Amino acid sequence: MMLFLNVLERPVPLEGQPVDPELRKSWGWWKVKKWTVHILNRLYTRFGDLKLRNPENKAFAQMFQKSYAGRILECHLNLLGVIHVGGYLPDRVTNLILQYLSSSISKNGMYTLLQPQLDVLLFEIVFPLMCFNDNDQKLWEEDPHEYVRKGYDIIEDLYSPRTASMDFVSELVRKRGKENLRKFIQFIVEIFKRYDEAPVEYKPYRQKDGALLAVGALCDKLKQTEPYKSELEHMLMQHVFPEFRSPVGHLRAKAAWVAGQYAHINFSDQNNFRHALLSVVSGLRDPELPVRVDSVFALRSFVEACSDLNEIRPILPQLLDEIFKLMNEVENEDLVFTLETIVDKFGEEMAPYALGLCQNLAAAFWRCMNTSEADDEADDPGALAAVGCLRAISTILESVSRLPHLFVQIEPTLLPIMRRMLTTDGQEVFEEVLEIVSYVTFFSPTISLDMWSLWPLMIEALADWAIDFFPNILVPLDNYISRGTAHFLTCKEPDYQQSLWNMISSIMADKNLEDNDIEAAPKLIEVVFQNCRGQVDHWVEPYLRITLDRLRRTEKSRLKCLLVQVIANAVYYNAALTLGILNKFCVTTEVFNLWFQLLQQVRKSGLQANFKREHDKKVCCLGLTSLLALPGEQLVGEALGRVFRATLDLLVAYMDQVAEAAKEEEAEDDDDDMDGFQTDDDDDDADGYDKEMGASAEDGDEADSIRLQKLAAQAKAFRANDDDDDDSDDDFSDDEEFQSPIDEVDPFVFFVDTVKGLQASDPMRFQNLTQTLNFHYQALAHGVAQHAEQRRAEIEKEKMEKASAAAAPS
């Protein structure tokens, strides 16, 4: 430790220091200082807080805090003093020292050491670092693209003294606001005042820039603290908005950025909000590139905050045009985020622009990819912007999901991206591309032959390197089979059925793959059995064989349930055929014992441990019910009674779950209705954060109906719960997120009709069955029969309502 302190305290010799700043920061002396500060910061992070230390490090942590933490702080303050007198300190060293000081603020002993020098530190060192400087001016004039890149690059933030200064001020007012917030704000107000009073040629433009940066950085604190909270609109009108017309470019940019930070406050006069919005929009046409970029960034906040879209609607084409011009100039993911926000906000109103938007985003994507490949850097902004372009395309596709004809127009633009990026070239954007494939295959009127050409690419990727993306690949493969069933069944060049079998059988047999890795495989078999009912008899035995093989060595109950659901689906597909295959394999008793065992397992809470989702229960209901229709020689009396009782238990559990889900949905709708009465002032409440992060309740029912079709949610629904021992009740919510052919089948009606068929075809067998039922199961059977008739009436009513809605003039 003494060695580190000696290195920190030793003055750097002036002799031999390179004049060039780039060479100087890499000079040996400064590199030693930098790494020493780095190491001491790491030690402070590990041992500077006794609450965070491990018991075995207690003695060292106590010694470090008692003997060294304070001395390091003093050395750091001395080093920063060099800046105060105009000396040189490398940016990275300054950044690291300020990180140490920020960590010290919350610790009473360290803050006591800091306090005597706090005013000098805050007003004469930290604040000047926040101000626009000579280096900024040079970069602004000579390379505005690099200025923009540095301003929006998170890697640059790690080295930036300005970012570390903003963090220090934010931490100071957050942890020690009582004694420091008022003092700092008074200092900022004095700068505003001096700026306003000074003649044009003597205005402290750079200090005003730093003051605006401070106001933006303290946005969250000021929005929650009186008396500042009440004065924000006045402050914006008096000190921020006038800079939209500043002769100095960096102040115009900073005004746009600060306005964006405060776009969500409650403006008492909507004209002020409108003025700010129009000023930000004007900034999109500013002659200076950084002003245009900061204006687009701010626009995103204004679009989110805008309650009356009529403020933006008339200028929407112009906005899109300006954003795309800017995207042609600079690769920046924040530009794409703004575009995504606009599309999300306007929804189907984007239809007239959808094709143009996708064409522009596709062109921007290729530019970003080319830049990314040329730079070959892991954190390249071009790669980040490329992902943003694909996400924005997905948002557009979602917004026009109820206009299938648009997908026909958009598809040719997106095909080259999908074709290229479904290979190893697209590993960095594979998930985003799969989402686009999912949207196009789901919402297009039909799946084109061009889109079918992507099937082999996904199968190949899955076999080669993309097993981690299996849940994502499942979604488009499901769409191909469910929406293009005829082509899937009849096409032989390529043979889609065979390629699917090759892939699934290989994955299910792979002993190196964990249970979690292959969960999508049984789900795909389910998709085949449900969508190709009666048309793939020759695949039932092969799929059952690999399912049974995997079931024997499966450990996780989650995968066991999915594999048993394959058997349930096969029984529902063709009960006699499936039972014959199980008998042939001599596994019938073993399979049904396992199935009933999984059905009967309960968790600590008393809830069912397996088949948790509505969909899982329904599949089991349909499979077990299908067995009841088999003749007596295939399902003997004892087995018939066991299946009958298990089905009744399952139907009741399913009915309870559906009722509970309906109740929760109703409660959610009520909560959504209340959202309309909340304002930005509610941010002080504990719920403020959730409300901010949650979805808008706008267009409640309509949004809910669209949600049922979201393909992005499909992937989420197909993703399994890894923790088998999880005793939470929070696993019933993903049923409605994907669609399946059995959605149209009501399990209660299906059960009652099957039982009536049994009664009619074999009355004696039916009588023997009912005599074996105790009072409990007789009551359950009666309740299920009543519920089935109620459901039959509801279904008929829904059909009539749909028919009349379809017949009504638009």
Coordinates of C-alpha atoms in Angstrom, one line a residue, residues 316-332 335-336 339-340 343 350 352-370 385-386 388-394 396-397 409-414 417 436:
L316 CA -45.0 13.6 -39.5
P317 CA -43.7 13.2 -43.1
Q318 CA -41.3 16.0 -42.6
L319 CA -40.0 14.5 -39.4
L320 CA -39.5 11.1 -41.0
D321 CA -37.7 12.7 -43.9
E322 CA -35.3 14.7 -41.6
I323 CA -34.6 11.6 -39.5
F324 CA -33.7 9.5 -42.6
K325 CA -31.5 12.3 -43.9
L326 CA -29.6 12.2 -40.6
M327 CA -29.4 8.4 -40.6
N328 CA -27.7 8.7 -44.0
E329 CA -25.1 11.0 -42.4
V330 CA -24.4 9.3 -39.1
E331 CA -24.7 5.8 -37.6
N332 CA -26.3 6.3 -34.2
L335 CA -31.7 8.0 -34.1
V336 CA -33.3 4.6 -34.6
L339 CA -37.9 6.5 -35.1
E340 CA -39.1 3.4 -33.2
V343 CA -43.8 4.3 -35.1
M350 CA -47.8 4.6 -40.1
P352 CA -48.7 5.0 -45.6
Y353 CA -45.1 5.3 -44.7
A354 CA -44.4 1.6 -43.8
L355 CA -42.8 0.7 -47.1
G356 CA -40.6 3.8 -47.3
L357 CA -39.6 3.4 -43.6
C358 CA -38.6 -0.2 -44.2
Q359 CA -36.7 0.7 -47.3
N360 CA -34.8 3.4 -45.6
L361 CA -34.1 1.3 -42.5
A362 CA -32.9 -1.6 -44.7
A363 CA -30.5 0.7 -46.5
A364 CA -29.3 2.1 -43.2
F365 CA -28.9 -1.5 -41.9
W366 CA -26.6 -2.4 -44.8
R367 CA -24.5 0.8 -44.3
C368 CA -24.1 0.0 -40.6
M369 CA -23.1 -3.6 -41.3
N370 CA -20.6 -2.5 -43.9
A385 CA -27.1 0.9 -34.9
A386 CA -27.6 -2.1 -37.2
G388 CA -31.5 -0.7 -33.8
C389 CA -32.5 -0.7 -37.5
L390 CA -33.8 -4.3 -37.3
R391 CA -35.7 -3.5 -34.1
A392 CA -37.3 -0.5 -35.7
I393 CA -38.4 -2.7 -38.7
S394 CA -40.0 -5.1 -36.3
I396 CA -43.1 -1.1 -38.0
L397 CA -44.3 -4.6 -38.9
Q409 CA -45.1 -4.9 -50.6
I410 CA -42.5 -4.8 -47.8
E411 CA -41.2 -8.4 -48.1
P412 CA -38.9 -7.9 -51.1
T413 CA -37.0 -5.2 -49.3
L414 CA -36.5 -7.4 -46.2
I417 CA -31.5 -9.1 -45.0
I436 CA -38.7 -10.1 -38.6

